[in-house]
Amino acid sequence: MEIIKTKDYDEMSKQACVKVIETIEEMHQPVLGLATGSTPEGLYKCLIDAYKRNKVHFDKVTTFNLDEYIGLSPEDKNSYHYYMNENFFKHIDLPADQANVPKGNTGNASQACEDYEQLIREAGHIDLQILGLGVNGHIAFNEPHTPFNSRTQVVDLTESTRDANARFFESMDDVPTQAITMGLESIMESREIILLVSGFKKAAALAELIHGKKTESLPASILKNHPNVTIIADEEALSKA
Ligand code: GLP
């Protein structure tokens, strides 16, 4: 795992932005894996800005988001689909049928998981996957003790993750208890992975990832097995490493 230390959040976002644009320029039909949460917001702003300045186009890009809450429709303001529309998709020239987010509100979630894996296979797998890091070391919604060989599936969210994400909801009761997430093995099939980490609250998990051993109690530690991972983290996130 290569580690790039940045001064702050803005520099982390800019470095990731450069990397995403390079990937789009290099590939004929690039496939990007996208994340939600606060961490990638700066990256999306930077990409939108580059698009507006005619530095990048998304018409040949296909995207796959990592996860979605069960029970929320794409129109629900707290769904990850809504987040992606507001923070990224509606500002760029990515055709709507090339932007994929797991379907959290179908009657048949396990079928939705299988369909999602099939779509990723048909697209030829993910060229560059963007990841954030949960305070408990989760990636996507793969919580501690998720088997390393997990595929896209429905998962129960831990209280710590529901707490961490409650800031986006009106009350704790509104925070869903389940989600669809790409599995750890599915994520590992990406050709290249960038893990973005910012702020003191992620410092302990990041230190454990860098110095600890590979263990299912820290889902992100599976990344140690991947040949092409770059961690872009700011000084605060690296303060305990
Ligand atoms: C959430 C998401 C993850 C995200 C992580 C960190 O639960 N499911 O995909 O990377 O937690 O979120 P944030 O960037 O808001 O700290």
JSON list of N, CA, C and O in Angstrom, two decimals, residues 76-99:
[
{"chain": "A", "resi": 76, "resn": "ASP", "atom": "N", "xyz": [-35.43, 9.63, -1.97]},
{"chain": "A", "resi": 76, "resn": "ASP", "atom": "CA", "xyz": [-35.33, 9.94, -0.54]},
{"chain": "A", "resi": 76, "resn": "ASP", "atom": "C", "xyz": [-34.05, 10.75, -0.28]},
{"chain": "A", "resi": 76, "resn": "ASP", "atom": "O", "xyz": [-32.96, 10.34, -0.69]},
{"chain": "A", "resi": 77, "resn": "LYS", "atom": "N", "xyz": [-34.18, 11.88, 0.40]},
{"chain": "A", "resi": 77, "resn": "LYS", "atom": "CA", "xyz": [-33.02, 12.78, 0.58]},
{"chain": "A", "resi": 77, "resn": "LYS", "atom": "C", "xyz": [-31.86, 12.13, 1.33]},
{"chain": "A", "resi": 77, "resn": "LYS", "atom": "O", "xyz": [-30.73, 12.61, 1.30]},
{"chain": "A", "resi": 78, "resn": "ASN", "atom": "N", "xyz": [-32.13, 11.06, 2.07]},
{"chain": "A", "resi": 78, "resn": "ASN", "atom": "CA", "xyz": [-31.07, 10.38, 2.81]},
{"chain": "A", "resi": 78, "resn": "ASN", "atom": "C", "xyz": [-30.49, 9.18, 2.08]},
{"chain": "A", "resi": 78, "resn": "ASN", "atom": "O", "xyz": [-29.59, 8.53, 2.61]},
{"chain": "A", "resi": 79, "resn": "SER", "atom": "N", "xyz": [-31.03, 8.88, 0.89]},
{"chain": "A", "resi": 79, "resn": "SER", "atom": "CA", "xyz": [-30.47, 7.73, 0.17]},
{"chain": "A", "resi": 79, "resn": "SER", "atom": "C", "xyz": [-29.13, 8.12, -0.44]},
{"chain": "A", "resi": 79, "resn": "SER", "atom": "O", "xyz": [-28.87, 9.30, -0.72]},
{"chain": "A", "resi": 80, "resn": "TYR", "atom": "N", "xyz": [-28.29, 7.13, -0.65]},
{"chain": "A", "resi": 80, "resn": "TYR", "atom": "CA", "xyz": [-27.00, 7.39, -1.29]},
{"chain": "A", "resi": 80, "resn": "TYR", "atom": "C", "xyz": [-27.19, 7.75, -2.76]},
{"chain": "A", "resi": 80, "resn": "TYR", "atom": "O", "xyz": [-26.37, 8.47, -3.34]},
{"chain": "A", "resi": 81, "resn": "HIS", "atom": "N", "xyz": [-28.27, 7.25, -3.36]},
{"chain": "A", "resi": 81, "resn": "HIS", "atom": "CA", "xyz": [-28.54, 7.61, -4.75]},
{"chain": "A", "resi": 81, "resn": "HIS", "atom": "C", "xyz": [-28.81, 9.12, -4.85]},
{"chain": "A", "resi": 81, "resn": "HIS", "atom": "O", "xyz": [-28.29, 9.81, -5.75]},
{"chain": "A", "resi": 82, "resn": "TYR", "atom": "N", "xyz": [-29.60, 9.62, -3.93]},
{"chain": "A", "resi": 82, "resn": "TYR", "atom": "CA", "xyz": [-29.91, 11.06, -3.89]},
{"chain": "A", "resi": 82, "resn": "TYR", "atom": "C", "xyz": [-28.61, 11.85, -3.66]},
{"chain": "A", "resi": 82, "resn": "TYR", "atom": "O", "xyz": [-28.35, 12.86, -4.33]},
{"chain": "A", "resi": 83, "resn": "TYR", "atom": "N", "xyz": [-27.82, 11.38, -2.71]},
{"chain": "A", "resi": 83, "resn": "TYR", "atom": "CA", "xyz": [-26.52, 12.03, -2.43]},
{"chain": "A", "resi": 83, "resn": "TYR", "atom": "C", "xyz": [-25.69, 12.13, -3.71]},
{"chain": "A", "resi": 83, "resn": "TYR", "atom": "O", "xyz": [-25.11, 13.18, -4.01]},
{"chain": "A", "resi": 84, "resn": "MET", "atom": "N", "xyz": [-25.62, 11.03, -4.47]},
{"chain": "A", "resi": 84, "resn": "MET", "atom": "CA", "xyz": [-24.79, 11.03, -5.68]},
{"chain": "A", "resi": 84, "resn": "MET", "atom": "C", "xyz": [-25.35, 12.00, -6.72]},
{"chain": "A", "resi": 84, "resn": "MET", "atom": "O", "xyz": [-24.58, 12.71, -7.38]},
{"chain": "A", "resi": 85, "resn": "ASN", "atom": "N", "xyz": [-26.68, 12.01, -6.86]},
{"chain": "A", "resi": 85, "resn": "ASN", "atom": "CA", "xyz": [-27.28, 12.96, -7.81]},
{"chain": "A", "resi": 85, "resn": "ASN", "atom": "C", "xyz": [-26.92, 14.39, -7.43]},
{"chain": "A", "resi": 85, "resn": "ASN", "atom": "O", "xyz": [-26.50, 15.19, -8.28]},
{"chain": "A", "resi": 86, "resn": "GLU", "atom": "N", "xyz": [-27.11, 14.71, -6.15]},
{"chain": "A", "resi": 86, "resn": "GLU", "atom": "CA", "xyz": [-26.90, 16.09, -5.70]},
{"chain": "A", "resi": 86, "resn": "GLU", "atom": "C", "xyz": [-25.43, 16.51, -5.71]},
{"chain": "A", "resi": 86, "resn": "GLU", "atom": "O", "xyz": [-25.10, 17.63, -6.08]},
{"chain": "A", "resi": 87, "resn": "ASN", "atom": "N", "xyz": [-24.56, 15.59, -5.27]},
{"chain": "A", "resi": 87, "resn": "ASN", "atom": "CA", "xyz": [-23.15, 15.96, -5.11]},
{"chain": "A", "resi": 87, "resn": "ASN", "atom": "C", "xyz": [-22.31, 15.76, -6.35]},
{"chain": "A", "resi": 87, "resn": "ASN", "atom": "O", "xyz": [-21.18, 16.25, -6.42]},
{"chain": "A", "resi": 88, "resn": "PHE", "atom": "N", "xyz": [-22.84, 15.01, -7.33]},
{"chain": "A", "resi": 88, "resn": "PHE", "atom": "CA", "xyz": [-21.99, 14.70, -8.48]},
{"chain": "A", "resi": 88, "resn": "PHE", "atom": "C", "xyz": [-22.76, 14.57, -9.79]},
{"chain": "A", "resi": 88, "resn": "PHE", "atom": "O", "xyz": [-22.59, 15.38, -10.70]},
{"chain": "A", "resi": 89, "resn": "PHE", "atom": "N", "xyz": [-23.63, 13.57, -9.88]},
{"chain": "A", "resi": 89, "resn": "PHE", "atom": "CA", "xyz": [-24.18, 13.19, -11.19]},
{"chain": "A", "resi": 89, "resn": "PHE", "atom": "C", "xyz": [-24.88, 14.33, -11.92]},
{"chain": "A", "resi": 89, "resn": "PHE", "atom": "O", "xyz": [-24.72, 14.49, -13.12]},
{"chain": "A", "resi": 90, "resn": "LYS", "atom": "N", "xyz": [-25.69, 15.13, -11.20]},
{"chain": "A", "resi": 90, "resn": "LYS", "atom": "CA", "xyz": [-26.49, 16.13, -11.92]},
{"chain": "A", "resi": 90, "resn": "LYS", "atom": "C", "xyz": [-25.64, 17.29, -12.45]},
{"chain": "A", "resi": 90, "resn": "LYS", "atom": "O", "xyz": [-26.12, 18.08, -13.25]},
{"chain": "A", "resi": 91, "resn": "HIS", "atom": "N", "xyz": [-24.38, 17.35, -12.03]},
{"chain": "A", "resi": 91, "resn": "HIS", "atom": "CA", "xyz": [-23.52, 18.46, -12.45]},
{"chain": "A", "resi": 91, "resn": "HIS", "atom": "C", "xyz": [-22.61, 18.11, -13.63]},
{"chain": "A", "resi": 91, "resn": "HIS", "atom": "O", "xyz": [-21.88, 18.96, -14.11]},
{"chain": "A", "resi": 92, "resn": "ILE", "atom": "N", "xyz": [-22.61, 16.83, -14.04]},
{"chain": "A", "resi": 92, "resn": "ILE", "atom": "CA", "xyz": [-21.65, 16.39, -15.08]},
{"chain": "A", "resi": 92, "resn": "ILE", "atom": "C", "xyz": [-22.39, 15.72, -16.24]},
{"chain": "A", "resi": 92, "resn": "ILE", "atom": "O", "xyz": [-23.61, 15.57, -16.19]},
{"chain": "A", "resi": 93, "resn": "ASP", "atom": "N", "xyz": [-21.62, 15.33, -17.27]},
{"chain": "A", "resi": 93, "resn": "ASP", "atom": "CA", "xyz": [-22.24, 14.74, -18.47]},
{"chain": "A", "resi": 93, "resn": "ASP", "atom": "C", "xyz": [-22.24, 13.21, -18.45]},
{"chain": "A", "resi": 93, "resn": "ASP", "atom": "O", "xyz": [-22.12, 12.57, -19.49]},
{"chain": "A", "resi": 94, "resn": "LEU", "atom": "N", "xyz": [-22.36, 12.63, -17.26]},
{"chain": "A", "resi": 94, "resn": "LEU", "atom": "CA", "xyz": [-22.43, 11.16, -17.14]},
{"chain": "A", "resi": 94, "resn": "LEU", "atom": "C", "xyz": [-23.85, 10.72, -17.52]},
{"chain": "A", "resi": 94, "resn": "LEU", "atom": "O", "xyz": [-24.81, 11.13, -16.86]},
{"chain": "A", "resi": 95, "resn": "PRO", "atom": "N", "xyz": [-24.00, 9.90, -18.59]},
{"chain": "A", "resi": 95, "resn": "PRO", "atom": "CA", "xyz": [-25.35, 9.46, -18.95]},
{"chain": "A", "resi": 95, "resn": "PRO", "atom": "C", "xyz": [-26.00, 8.68, -17.79]},
{"chain": "A", "resi": 95, "resn": "PRO", "atom": "O", "xyz": [-25.34, 7.86, -17.14]},
{"chain": "A", "resi": 96, "resn": "ALA", "atom": "N", "xyz": [-27.28, 8.96, -17.54]},
{"chain": "A", "resi": 96, "resn": "ALA", "atom": "CA", "xyz": [-27.95, 8.37, -16.37]},
{"chain": "A", "resi": 96, "resn": "ALA", "atom": "C", "xyz": [-27.87, 6.85, -16.38]},
{"chain": "A", "resi": 96, "resn": "ALA", "atom": "O", "xyz": [-27.72, 6.23, -15.32]},
{"chain": "A", "resi": 97, "resn": "ASP", "atom": "N", "xyz": [-27.93, 6.23, -17.56]},
{"chain": "A", "resi": 97, "resn": "ASP", "atom": "CA", "xyz": [-27.92, 4.76, -17.59]},
{"chain": "A", "resi": 97, "resn": "ASP", "atom": "C", "xyz": [-26.52, 4.18, -17.41]},
{"chain": "A", "resi": 97, "resn": "ASP", "atom": "O", "xyz": [-26.34, 2.97, -17.41]},
{"chain": "A", "resi": 98, "resn": "GLN", "atom": "N", "xyz": [-25.52, 5.03, -17.23]},
{"chain": "A", "resi": 98, "resn": "GLN", "atom": "CA", "xyz": [-24.17, 4.54, -16.94]},
{"chain": "A", "resi": 98, "resn": "GLN", "atom": "C", "xyz": [-23.79, 4.76, -15.47]},
{"chain": "A", "resi": 98, "resn": "GLN", "atom": "O", "xyz": [-22.67, 4.46, -15.06]},
{"chain": "A", "resi": 99, "resn": "ALA", "atom": "N", "xyz": [-24.74, 5.29, -14.69]},
{"chain": "A", "resi": 99, "resn": "ALA", "atom": "CA", "xyz": [-24.50, 5.53, -13.26]},
{"chain": "A", "resi": 99, "resn": "ALA", "atom": "C", "xyz": [-25.28, 4.49, -12.46]},
{"chain": "A", "resi": 99, "resn": "ALA", "atom": "O", "xyz": [-26.51, 4.49, -12.47]}
]
